[in-house]
């Protein structure tokens, strides 16, 4: 069995090898089989990278490197090799444009006890940035020189993360030189510092204001007899965000699913084929923005007309599970797998479930899906990772009926200290939740209080950024239920 070891992590290749060897199958590195036949293959991006200022990041790259070297000393490592693009960008307070929706760039970083080397295409570094990096003790080497560099290491210990390091590079390391353990940068990136947390709270209000403009536009279009497509709405959401300060891009391609399309969990509307939205049924909108001061990810399901009792029952079960997670108080050491059932319990009572995780980590002006933590029912990295103060995680239970409708309600929650040895979630996303889909009979006073309190906070935080008509629209959506 052959595959390109550069396209799989060391951990994946080792797992494949164990499975194949049980059946007498030998796994070998085939190299890049496309190299000689893909004649018009695009070149790697040469887009310039740029600084993510300390006023947003909260810590300088010098501080981050000092903390990392302390972790290296504890691990007995002479070097650490980073290949995960988000870790490279976070450590060096740099951002790029090499991956759509994710502000990262292609490169490797080696941190030695005293020196730091960034392996990157030199065309991506401006002369001004090169001088700044050199002042901070970071030297540059060509991207393709990484293999030559690590093969020259002898009698030294180099720390790599098996879950992110590609197998080709890892297996080129001298024997007995490897310390294989999770990257310290992954955890430091996941635990947001105080300044990042402050920005996160502010960026959510800004994002909510942008969504007010987009959702108002949809309502007005439908009232005037027009039928915008799912794609049109996705573009309107992006343009509304783009009017906000420090906006860079969407954090992923928006999922706008009308009626049955909402039941396709990772549906992406196409400009030519997306459905027209009509003033009837249910619409699911999952979108997010990348701002210099934070990353957002939010899902709302809205009614465009009266709906069936079944849809209300499904929606209410999802919303109650969402609220139960938001309200949780839990002891230190709690892991995502222990929380997942709280989100599903009301659906389970109806004999229903959903086929995706309840939550994932979210970066800070970084990838919208960020390890290690999450809220899932499996004993994987997300499920087995401890939730720590400063971690930003999505809370997004859902339900999907093929060909009919999709329901998902998503807010981002920040893990915070509660009391003694307990933690809680601070609900940071700010945008009203549709009340027209709630089944009043099964939505008790505790849930109504939570929702009313949440809507009061939404109005208080978002309204200062709106004009009078937008304020009135938001006030109606946030009225007491």
Tab-separated table of C-alpha atoms in Angstrom:
chain	number	residue	atom	x	y	z
A	1	UNK	CA	0.000	0.000	0.000
A	2	UNK	CA	1.484	3.310	-1.045
A	3	UNK	CA	0.697	6.896	-0.085
A	4	UNK	CA	2.503	10.223	0.095
A	5	UNK	CA	3.855	10.402	3.643
A	6	UNK	CA	4.055	14.194	3.347
A	7	UNK	CA	0.235	14.338	3.260
A	8	UNK	CA	-0.325	12.409	6.512
A	9	UNK	CA	0.794	12.978	10.082
A	10	UNK	CA	3.198	10.585	11.764
A	11	UNK	CA	0.383	9.493	14.064
A	12	UNK	CA	-1.846	8.632	11.100
A	13	UNK	CA	0.869	6.687	9.299
A	14	UNK	CA	1.667	4.712	12.450
A	15	UNK	CA	-2.028	3.882	12.859
A	16	UNK	CA	-2.339	2.823	9.207
A	17	UNK	CA	0.769	0.669	9.536
A	18	UNK	CA	-0.623	-1.140	12.584
A	19	UNK	CA	-3.906	-1.878	10.829
A	20	UNK	CA	-2.310	-2.950	7.543
A	21	UNK	CA	0.419	-5.095	9.087
A	22	UNK	CA	-2.224	-7.231	10.817
A	23	UNK	CA	-3.377	-8.237	7.304
A	24	UNK	CA	0.093	-8.700	5.861
A	25	UNK	CA	0.025	-5.375	4.001
A	26	UNK	CA	3.229	-3.343	3.824
A	27	UNK	CA	2.848	0.455	3.881
A	28	UNK	CA	5.362	2.467	1.858
A	29	UNK	CA	5.949	6.105	1.018
A	30	UNK	CA	5.023	6.578	-2.656
A	31	UNK	CA	6.055	10.218	-2.745
A	32	UNK	CA	4.017	12.774	-4.691
A	33	UNK	CA	2.523	10.803	-7.593
A	34	UNK	CA	1.069	13.939	-9.184
A	35	UNK	CA	4.363	15.774	-9.517
A	36	UNK	CA	5.253	14.536	-13.008
A	37	UNK	CA	1.748	14.518	-14.525
A	38	UNK	CA	0.138	17.726	-13.173
A	39	UNK	CA	1.557	20.136	-15.740
A	40	UNK	CA	-0.359	23.299	-14.759
A	41	UNK	CA	-0.204	22.755	-11.004
A	42	UNK	CA	-0.549	26.050	-9.107
A	43	UNK	CA	2.524	27.266	-7.256
A	44	UNK	CA	2.532	27.736	-3.510
A	45	UNK	CA	1.256	31.148	-2.451
A	46	UNK	CA	3.718	34.032	-2.358
A	47	UNK	CA	1.311	36.397	-0.570
A	48	UNK	CA	3.105	38.589	1.962
A	49	UNK	CA	2.698	37.803	5.648
A	50	UNK	CA	2.079	40.521	8.206
A	51	UNK	CA	2.281	41.278	11.918
A	52	UNK	CA	-0.573	40.568	14.315
A	53	UNK	CA	-0.040	43.465	16.672
A	54	UNK	CA	0.527	42.923	20.387
A	55	UNK	CA	-2.435	45.192	21.171
A	56	UNK	CA	-4.574	42.365	19.773
A	57	UNK	CA	-2.420	39.328	20.599
A	58	UNK	CA	-1.830	40.309	24.225
A	59	UNK	CA	1.704	38.837	24.312
A	60	UNK	CA	4.791	39.595	22.259
A	61	UNK	CA	6.564	36.879	20.297
A	62	UNK	CA	9.517	37.258	22.675
A	63	UNK	CA	7.257	36.418	25.623
A	64	UNK	CA	5.788	33.438	23.805
A	65	UNK	CA	9.217	32.103	22.833
A	66	UNK	CA	10.454	32.465	26.408
A	67	UNK	CA	7.473	30.473	27.703
A	68	UNK	CA	8.004	27.806	25.023
A	69	UNK	CA	11.689	27.415	25.891
A	70	UNK	CA	10.683	26.871	29.498
A	71	UNK	CA	8.419	24.011	28.349
A	72	UNK	CA	11.253	22.637	26.194
A	73	UNK	CA	13.546	22.548	29.206
A	74	UNK	CA	10.937	20.636	31.209
A	75	UNK	CA	10.560	18.132	28.353
A	76	UNK	CA	14.318	17.669	27.937
A	77	UNK	CA	14.222	18.983	24.359
A	78	UNK	CA	17.043	20.820	22.601
A	79	UNK	CA	14.731	21.836	19.735
A	80	UNK	CA	11.030	21.936	18.971
A	81	UNK	CA	9.810	21.642	15.371
A	82	UNK	CA	6.433	23.184	14.576
A	83	UNK	CA	4.563	22.356	11.383
A	84	UNK	CA	0.927	23.188	12.270
A	85	UNK	CA	0.344	26.465	10.450
A	86	UNK	CA	-1.823	27.959	13.187
A	87	UNK	CA	0.871	27.223	15.783
A	88	UNK	CA	3.566	28.847	13.633
A	89	UNK	CA	1.423	31.956	13.150
A	90	UNK	CA	0.392	32.173	16.804
A	91	UNK	CA	3.911	31.750	18.203
A	92	UNK	CA	5.406	34.446	15.993
A	93	UNK	CA	2.427	36.863	16.033
A	94	UNK	CA	2.296	36.696	12.252
A	95	UNK	CA	-0.616	36.126	9.882
A	96	UNK	CA	-0.978	35.336	6.186
A	97	UNK	CA	-3.338	34.571	3.299
A	98	UNK	CA	-2.277	31.115	2.144
A	99	UNK	CA	-5.428	29.227	3.206
A	100	UNK	CA	-8.916	30.515	2.455
A	101	UNK	CA	-10.715	31.807	5.570
A	102	UNK	CA	-7.767	30.938	7.855
A	103	UNK	CA	-5.161	33.701	8.336
A	104	UNK	CA	-2.155	31.381	8.231
A	105	UNK	CA	0.864	30.946	5.965
A	106	UNK	CA	2.992	28.031	4.802
A	107	UNK	CA	6.130	27.569	6.830
A	108	UNK	CA	7.961	25.634	9.536
A	109	UNK	CA	9.501	26.925	12.739
A	110	UNK	CA	12.394	25.412	14.682
A	111	UNK	CA	12.945	26.822	18.151
A	112	UNK	CA	16.383	26.097	19.572
A	113	UNK	CA	17.561	26.927	23.084
A	114	UNK	CA	18.754	30.355	21.969
A	115	UNK	CA	17.758	30.770	18.320
A	116	UNK	CA	14.544	30.579	16.297
A	117	UNK	CA	14.437	29.724	12.596
A	118	UNK	CA	11.455	30.370	10.296
A	119	UNK	CA	11.553	28.235	7.143
A	120	UNK	CA	9.567	30.182	4.568
A	121	UNK	CA	9.602	31.473	1.004
A	122	UNK	CA	11.611	34.702	1.322
A	123	UNK	CA	9.275	36.442	-1.159
A	124	UNK	CA	6.616	36.403	1.554
A	125	UNK	CA	8.709	38.564	3.904
A	126	UNK	CA	9.021	42.308	3.328
A	127	UNK	CA	12.428	43.887	4.063
A	128	UNK	CA	10.852	45.829	6.945
A	129	UNK	CA	9.405	42.673	8.540
A	130	UNK	CA	12.700	40.830	8.097
A	131	UNK	CA	14.484	43.494	10.157
A	132	UNK	CA	11.840	43.296	12.908
A	133	UNK	CA	12.063	39.498	13.075
A	134	UNK	CA	15.858	39.527	13.192
A	135	UNK	CA	15.714	41.990	16.120
A	136	UNK	CA	13.535	39.456	17.930
A	137	UNK	CA	16.098	36.690	17.327
A	138	UNK	CA	14.304	35.017	14.407
A	139	UNK	CA	16.360	34.095	11.363
A	140	UNK	CA	14.960	33.050	7.986
A	141	UNK	CA	15.775	30.021	5.865
A	142	UNK	CA	14.207	28.766	2.595
A	143	UNK	CA	11.089	26.675	3.110
A	144	UNK	CA	12.509	23.701	1.218
A	145	UNK	CA	15.626	23.577	3.448
A	146	UNK	CA	13.756	22.087	6.403
A	147	UNK	CA	14.568	18.474	5.426
A	148	UNK	CA	18.267	19.236	5.093
A	149	UNK	CA	18.245	21.021	8.454
A	150	UNK	CA	16.654	18.237	10.494
A	151	UNK	CA	18.758	15.532	8.855
A	152	UNK	CA	21.854	17.382	10.081
A	153	UNK	CA	20.788	17.142	13.725
A	154	UNK	CA	22.896	14.743	15.730
A	155	UNK	CA	23.039	13.871	19.427
A	156	UNK	CA	20.198	16.281	20.139
A	157	UNK	CA	16.587	15.822	21.229
A	158	UNK	CA	13.894	17.378	19.031
A	159	UNK	CA	10.276	17.696	20.155
A	160	UNK	CA	7.567	17.013	17.577
A	161	UNK	CA	3.796	16.566	17.793
A	162	UNK	CA	2.841	13.266	16.129
A	163	UNK	CA	-0.670	14.522	15.408
A	164	UNK	CA	0.510	17.423	13.231
A	165	UNK	CA	4.020	16.625	11.952
A	166	UNK	CA	3.987	15.040	8.506
A	167	UNK	CA	5.382	11.530	8.521
A	168	UNK	CA	7.956	12.123	5.779
A	169	UNK	CA	9.683	14.816	7.795
A	170	UNK	CA	9.344	13.022	11.128
A	171	UNK	CA	10.840	9.792	9.780
A	172	UNK	CA	13.815	11.751	8.382
A	173	UNK	CA	14.878	12.642	11.913
A	174	UNK	CA	17.920	10.784	13.227
A	175	UNK	CA	16.962	7.708	15.246
A	176	UNK	CA	16.497	8.235	18.982
A	177	UNK	CA	16.399	12.023	18.546
A	178	UNK	CA	12.613	12.373	18.653
A	179	UNK	CA	10.535	13.424	21.662
A	180	UNK	CA	6.969	12.739	20.517
A	181	UNK	CA	4.363	14.553	22.603
A	182	UNK	CA	1.589	17.122	22.097
A	183	UNK	CA	2.833	20.585	21.210
A	184	UNK	CA	3.028	23.108	24.038
A	185	UNK	CA	2.069	25.807	21.531
A	186	UNK	CA	-1.274	24.131	20.850
A	187	UNK	CA	-2.290	24.461	24.487
A	188	UNK	CA	-0.941	27.996	24.949
A	189	UNK	CA	-2.868	29.028	21.833
A	190	UNK	CA	-6.098	27.424	23.077
A	191	UNK	CA	-5.965	29.196	26.458
A	192	UNK	CA	-6.661	32.822	25.592
A	193	UNK	CA	-4.890	35.505	27.618
A	194	UNK	CA	-6.742	38.354	29.359
A	195	UNK	CA	-6.352	40.788	26.481
A	196	UNK	CA	-7.581	38.207	23.957
A	197	UNK	CA	-10.614	37.486	26.166
A	198	UNK	CA	-11.381	41.195	26.352
A	199	UNK	CA	-11.230	41.472	22.550
A	200	UNK	CA	-13.395	38.358	22.144
A	201	UNK	CA	-16.199	39.964	24.168
A	202	UNK	CA	-15.997	43.126	22.063
A	203	UNK	CA	-15.808	41.394	18.699
A	204	UNK	CA	-18.975	39.413	19.419
A	205	UNK	CA	-21.009	42.618	19.763
A	206	UNK	CA	-19.539	43.912	16.513
A	207	UNK	CA	-20.363	40.646	14.768
A	208	UNK	CA	-23.897	40.756	16.159
A	209	UNK	CA	-24.371	44.251	14.741
A	210	UNK	CA	-23.252	43.037	11.314
A	211	UNK	CA	-25.756	40.186	11.460
A	212	UNK	CA	-28.568	42.579	12.378
A	213	UNK	CA	-27.965	44.356	9.066
A	214	UNK	CA	-27.932	41.100	7.075
A	215	UNK	CA	-31.015	39.557	8.730
A	216	UNK	CA	-32.943	42.841	8.357
A	217	UNK	CA	-32.035	42.884	4.685
A	218	UNK	CA	-33.428	39.355	4.251
A	219	UNK	CA	-36.704	40.262	5.954
A	220	UNK	CA	-37.114	43.381	3.824
A	221	UNK	CA	-36.365	41.476	0.621
A	222	UNK	CA	-39.015	38.863	1.420
A	223	UNK	CA	-41.581	41.502	2.441
A	224	UNK	CA	-41.083	43.285	-0.880
A	225	UNK	CA	-41.838	40.090	-2.801
A	226	UNK	CA	-38.235	39.290	-3.726
A	227	UNK	CA	-36.669	35.854	-3.272
A	228	UNK	CA	-32.922	36.121	-2.686
A	229	UNK	CA	-30.969	32.905	-2.999
A	230	UNK	CA	-29.028	31.204	-0.233
A	231	UNK	CA	-25.877	32.409	-1.966
A	232	UNK	CA	-27.159	36.009	-2.015
A	233	UNK	CA	-27.684	35.898	1.748
A	234	UNK	CA	-24.194	34.454	2.336
A	235	UNK	CA	-22.731	37.346	0.331
A	236	UNK	CA	-24.828	39.876	2.234
A	237	UNK	CA	-23.612	38.491	5.564
A	238	UNK	CA	-19.994	38.788	4.382
A	239	UNK	CA	-20.463	42.350	3.123
A	240	UNK	CA	-22.174	43.354	6.390
A	241	UNK	CA	-19.217	42.038	8.350
A	242	UNK	CA	-16.799	43.758	5.983
A	243	UNK	CA	-18.247	47.126	7.043
A	244	UNK	CA	-17.028	46.524	10.596
A	245	UNK	CA	-13.633	47.706	11.948
A	246	UNK	CA	-10.706	45.243	11.753
A	247	UNK	CA	-12.591	42.798	9.472
A	248	UNK	CA	-10.336	40.537	7.385
A	249	UNK	CA	-12.497	37.740	5.930
A	250	UNK	CA	-15.152	35.164	6.720
A	251	UNK	CA	-13.900	32.414	9.049
A	252	UNK	CA	-15.468	29.760	6.769
A	253	UNK	CA	-17.805	29.675	3.800
A	254	UNK	CA	-21.266	30.366	5.195
A	255	UNK	CA	-23.756	27.516	5.467
A	256	UNK	CA	-27.121	28.925	4.393
A	257	UNK	CA	-29.599	26.059	4.138
A	258	UNK	CA	-33.222	26.708	3.183
A	259	UNK	CA	-35.689	24.002	4.155
A	260	UNK	CA	-34.256	20.579	3.175
A	261	UNK	CA	-30.809	22.066	2.453
A	262	UNK	CA	-30.561	22.913	6.143
A	263	UNK	CA	-30.462	19.189	6.866
A	264	UNK	CA	-27.173	18.907	4.922
A	265	UNK	CA	-24.787	19.607	7.800
A	266	UNK	CA	-21.901	21.108	5.782
A	267	UNK	CA	-23.996	22.514	2.933
A	268	UNK	CA	-22.434	25.392	1.000
A	269	UNK	CA	-24.685	27.346	-1.380
A	270	UNK	CA	-23.414	27.631	-4.922
A	271	UNK	CA	-23.927	30.857	-6.868
A	272	UNK	CA	-25.554	29.069	-9.821
A	273	UNK	CA	-27.601	26.368	-8.122
A	274	UNK	CA	-28.531	27.575	-4.617
A	275	UNK	CA	-32.206	27.639	-3.682
A	276	UNK	CA	-34.366	30.740	-3.598
A	277	UNK	CA	-35.512	31.700	-0.122
A	278	UNK	CA	-39.272	32.127	0.197
A	279	UNK	CA	-41.358	33.425	3.129
A	280	UNK	CA	-42.205	29.922	4.271
A	281	UNK	CA	-40.516	27.144	6.246
A	282	UNK	CA	-37.232	27.208	8.159
A	283	UNK	CA	-33.813	28.661	7.297
A	284	UNK	CA	-30.484	27.660	8.920
A	285	UNK	CA	-27.576	30.127	8.788
A	286	UNK	CA	-24.112	29.160	10.093
A	287	UNK	CA	-21.396	31.755	9.506
A	288	UNK	CA	-18.394	33.427	11.078
A	289	UNK	CA	-15.934	36.251	10.660
A	290	UNK	CA	-12.200	36.793	10.958
A	291	UNK	CA	-11.301	40.085	12.606
A	292	UNK	CA	-7.914	41.263	13.841
A	293	UNK	CA	-9.518	41.248	17.295
A	294	UNK	CA	-11.111	37.803	17.193
A	295	UNK	CA	-12.814	34.970	15.339
A	296	UNK	CA	-16.572	34.363	15.379
A	297	UNK	CA	-18.784	31.376	14.601
A	298	UNK	CA	-22.558	31.530	15.059
A	299	UNK	CA	-25.579	29.526	13.898
A	300	UNK	CA	-29.186	30.631	13.988
A	301	UNK	CA	-32.310	28.850	12.748
A	302	UNK	CA	-35.218	31.146	11.901
A	303	UNK	CA	-38.864	30.661	10.984
A	304	UNK	CA	-40.008	32.320	7.760
A	305	UNK	CA	-43.656	31.330	8.377
A	306	UNK	CA	-45.735	29.250	10.772
A	307	UNK	CA	-44.259	25.778	11.162
A	308	UNK	CA	-45.494	22.354	12.244
A	309	UNK	CA	-45.649	21.183	15.848
A	310	UNK	CA	-42.924	18.635	15.041
A	311	UNK	CA	-40.499	21.360	13.961
A	312	UNK	CA	-41.267	23.346	17.126
A	313	UNK	CA	-40.685	20.232	19.227
A	314	UNK	CA	-37.330	19.605	17.521
A	315	UNK	CA	-36.252	23.245	17.842
A	316	UNK	CA	-37.217	23.472	21.501
A	317	UNK	CA	-35.301	20.298	22.373
A	318	UNK	CA	-32.215	21.705	20.645
A	319	UNK	CA	-32.553	25.100	22.355
A	320	UNK	CA	-33.025	23.583	25.810
A	321	UNK	CA	-29.889	21.450	25.321
A	322	UNK	CA	-27.991	24.540	24.179
A	323	UNK	CA	-29.101	26.473	27.274
A	324	UNK	CA	-28.264	23.572	29.604
A	325	UNK	CA	-24.663	23.626	28.349
A	326	UNK	CA	-24.487	27.424	28.684
A	327	UNK	CA	-25.649	27.207	32.319
A	328	UNK	CA	-23.300	24.404	33.374
A	329	UNK	CA	-21.075	24.679	36.430
A	330	UNK	CA	-18.508	21.880	36.532
A	331	UNK	CA	-15.404	20.853	38.517
A	332	UNK	CA	-11.885	21.499	37.296
A	333	UNK	CA	-10.624	18.553	35.289
A	334	UNK	CA	-13.922	18.086	33.422
A	335	UNK	CA	-13.506	16.926	29.834
A	336	UNK	CA	-15.645	17.545	26.764
A	337	UNK	CA	-16.974	13.991	26.661
A	338	UNK	CA	-18.579	14.552	30.087
A	339	UNK	CA	-20.562	17.573	28.858
A	340	UNK	CA	-21.871	16.301	25.525
A	341	UNK	CA	-24.927	14.474	26.923
A	342	UNK	CA	-26.300	17.679	28.498
A	343	UNK	CA	-26.798	19.076	24.989
A	344	UNK	CA	-28.508	15.926	23.685
A	345	UNK	CA	-30.729	14.913	26.599
A	346	UNK	CA	-33.951	16.600	25.427
A	347	UNK	CA	-33.570	15.174	21.913
A	348	UNK	CA	-32.920	11.725	23.384
A	349	UNK	CA	-36.236	11.933	25.247
A	350	UNK	CA	-37.879	12.265	21.818
A	351	UNK	CA	-35.836	9.355	20.431
A	352	UNK	CA	-33.748	11.762	18.337
A	353	UNK	CA	-30.061	12.608	17.995
A	354	UNK	CA	-27.576	14.407	15.753
A	355	UNK	CA	-24.501	13.050	14.007
A	356	UNK	CA	-21.860	15.663	14.779
A	357	UNK	CA	-20.019	16.934	17.828
A	358	UNK	CA	-21.590	19.514	20.093
A	359	UNK	CA	-18.563	21.803	20.143
A	360	UNK	CA	-15.049	22.554	18.914
A	361	UNK	CA	-12.308	24.914	20.012
A	362	UNK	CA	-12.138	28.294	18.263
A	363	UNK	CA	-9.003	30.332	17.604
A	364	UNK	CA	-8.263	34.029	18.137
A	365	UNK	CA	-7.974	35.567	14.666
A	366	UNK	CA	-7.023	32.037	13.716
A	367	UNK	CA	-8.622	28.797	12.554
A	368	UNK	CA	-12.297	28.509	13.430
A	369	UNK	CA	-11.699	24.850	14.360
A	370	UNK	CA	-8.914	24.715	16.928
A	371	UNK	CA	-7.654	21.788	19.006
A	372	UNK	CA	-7.392	20.394	21.557
A	373	UNK	CA	-10.712	20.812	23.400
A	374	UNK	CA	-14.281	20.243	22.300
A	375	UNK	CA	-17.632	18.826	23.364
A	376	UNK	CA	-18.115	15.407	21.777
A	377	UNK	CA	-19.323	11.916	22.627
A	378	UNK	CA	-16.116	10.171	21.495
A	379	UNK	CA	-12.895	9.532	23.444
A	380	UNK	CA	-10.758	11.424	20.940
A	381	UNK	CA	-8.585	14.529	21.350
A	382	UNK	CA	-11.599	16.816	21.733
A	383	UNK	CA	-13.459	14.530	24.095
A	384	UNK	CA	-10.471	13.698	26.307
A	385	UNK	CA	-9.061	17.234	26.660
A	386	UNK	CA	-9.612	19.085	29.913
A	387	UNK	CA	-11.540	22.353	29.674
A	388	UNK	CA	-9.354	25.164	31.040
A	389	UNK	CA	-10.099	28.813	31.854
A	390	UNK	CA	-9.568	30.917	28.736
A	391	UNK	CA	-10.602	28.235	26.243
A	392	UNK	CA	-13.154	29.360	23.629
A	393	UNK	CA	-15.493	26.567	22.518
A	394	UNK	CA	-18.607	26.324	20.370
A	395	UNK	CA	-21.921	25.059	21.765
A	396	UNK	CA	-23.962	23.881	18.781
A	397	UNK	CA	-26.497	21.085	19.224
A	398	UNK	CA	-28.778	20.422	16.272
A	399	UNK	CA	-31.312	18.188	14.601
A	400	UNK	CA	-31.713	17.343	10.923
A	401	UNK	CA	-34.610	15.758	9.057
A	402	UNK	CA	-33.574	14.828	5.541
A	403	UNK	CA	-35.526	16.613	2.843
A	404	UNK	CA	-37.433	18.717	5.378
A	405	UNK	CA	-35.425	20.972	7.699
A	406	UNK	CA	-32.250	21.498	9.671
A	407	UNK	CA	-31.998	23.057	13.127
A	408	UNK	CA	-28.821	24.209	14.843
A	409	UNK	CA	-28.244	26.865	17.499
A	410	UNK	CA	-24.636	27.865	18.088
A	411	UNK	CA	-22.973	30.301	20.454
A	412	UNK	CA	-19.352	30.452	21.546
A	413	UNK	CA	-18.632	29.980	25.247
A	414	UNK	CA	-15.546	31.018	27.186
A	415	UNK	CA	-14.468	28.780	30.058
A	416	UNK	CA	-14.116	30.910	33.205
A	417	UNK	CA	-13.406	30.391	36.907
A	418	UNK	CA	-16.562	30.005	38.989
A	419	UNK	CA	-15.941	29.298	42.681
A	420	UNK	CA	-13.565	27.099	44.627
A	421	UNK	CA	-12.487	24.323	42.251
A	422	UNK	CA	-15.338	24.801	39.795
A	423	UNK	CA	-15.569	26.348	36.343
A	424	UNK	CA	-18.409	27.702	34.211
A	425	UNK	CA	-19.128	28.910	30.689
A	426	UNK	CA	-19.488	32.585	29.805
A	427	UNK	CA	-21.777	32.853	26.783
A	428	UNK	CA	-19.983	35.427	24.598
A	429	UNK	CA	-21.858	35.281	21.260
A	430	UNK	CA	-24.400	38.095	20.922
A	431	UNK	CA	-27.370	37.810	18.568
A	432	UNK	CA	-31.054	37.081	19.248
A	433	UNK	CA	-32.414	33.528	19.159
A	434	UNK	CA	-35.685	33.077	17.264
A	435	UNK	CA	-38.592	32.615	19.700
A	436	UNK	CA	-41.251	31.903	17.050
A	437	UNK	CA	-40.057	28.279	16.812
A	438	UNK	CA	-40.350	27.534	20.549
A	439	UNK	CA	-42.956	25.123	21.867
A	440	UNK	CA	-44.217	27.113	24.879
A	441	UNK	CA	-45.645	24.068	26.659
A	442	UNK	CA	-42.250	22.449	27.139
A	443	UNK	CA	-40.183	25.617	27.632
A	444	UNK	CA	-40.297	26.184	31.382
A	445	UNK	CA	-39.708	29.363	33.430
A	446	UNK	CA	-35.982	28.685	34.013
A	447	UNK	CA	-35.387	28.495	30.275
A	448	UNK	CA	-37.503	31.602	29.637
A	449	UNK	CA	-35.520	33.544	32.239
A	450	UNK	CA	-32.215	32.517	30.681
A	451	UNK	CA	-33.440	33.534	27.210
A	452	UNK	CA	-34.846	36.875	28.386
A	453	UNK	CA	-31.646	37.700	30.269
A	454	UNK	CA	-29.601	36.751	27.206
A	455	UNK	CA	-31.708	38.971	24.949
A	456	UNK	CA	-31.384	41.918	27.342
A	457	UNK	CA	-27.612	41.552	27.128
A	458	UNK	CA	-27.734	41.262	23.321
A	459	UNK	CA	-29.672	44.525	23.048
A	460	UNK	CA	-27.450	46.348	25.533
A	461	UNK	CA	-24.200	45.333	23.790
A	462	UNK	CA	-25.269	45.545	20.128
A	463	UNK	CA	-27.632	48.546	20.014
A	464	UNK	CA	-24.945	51.272	20.412
A	465	UNK	CA	-23.582	50.235	16.999
A	466	UNK	CA	-26.936	50.547	15.180
A	467	UNK	CA	-29.098	53.286	13.679
A	468	UNK	CA	-32.667	53.891	14.874
A	469	UNK	CA	-34.368	51.463	12.471
A	470	UNK	CA	-31.874	48.725	13.280
A	471	UNK	CA	-32.320	49.337	17.009
A	472	UNK	CA	-36.073	48.969	16.660
A	473	UNK	CA	-35.656	45.687	14.747
A	474	UNK	CA	-33.286	44.357	17.393
A	475	UNK	CA	-35.584	45.502	20.213
A	476	UNK	CA	-38.454	43.489	18.736
A	477	UNK	CA	-36.275	40.384	18.361
A	478	UNK	CA	-35.063	40.771	21.966
A	479	UNK	CA	-38.485	41.453	23.498
A	480	UNK	CA	-39.409	39.443	26.578
A	481	UNK	CA	-40.654	35.949	25.823
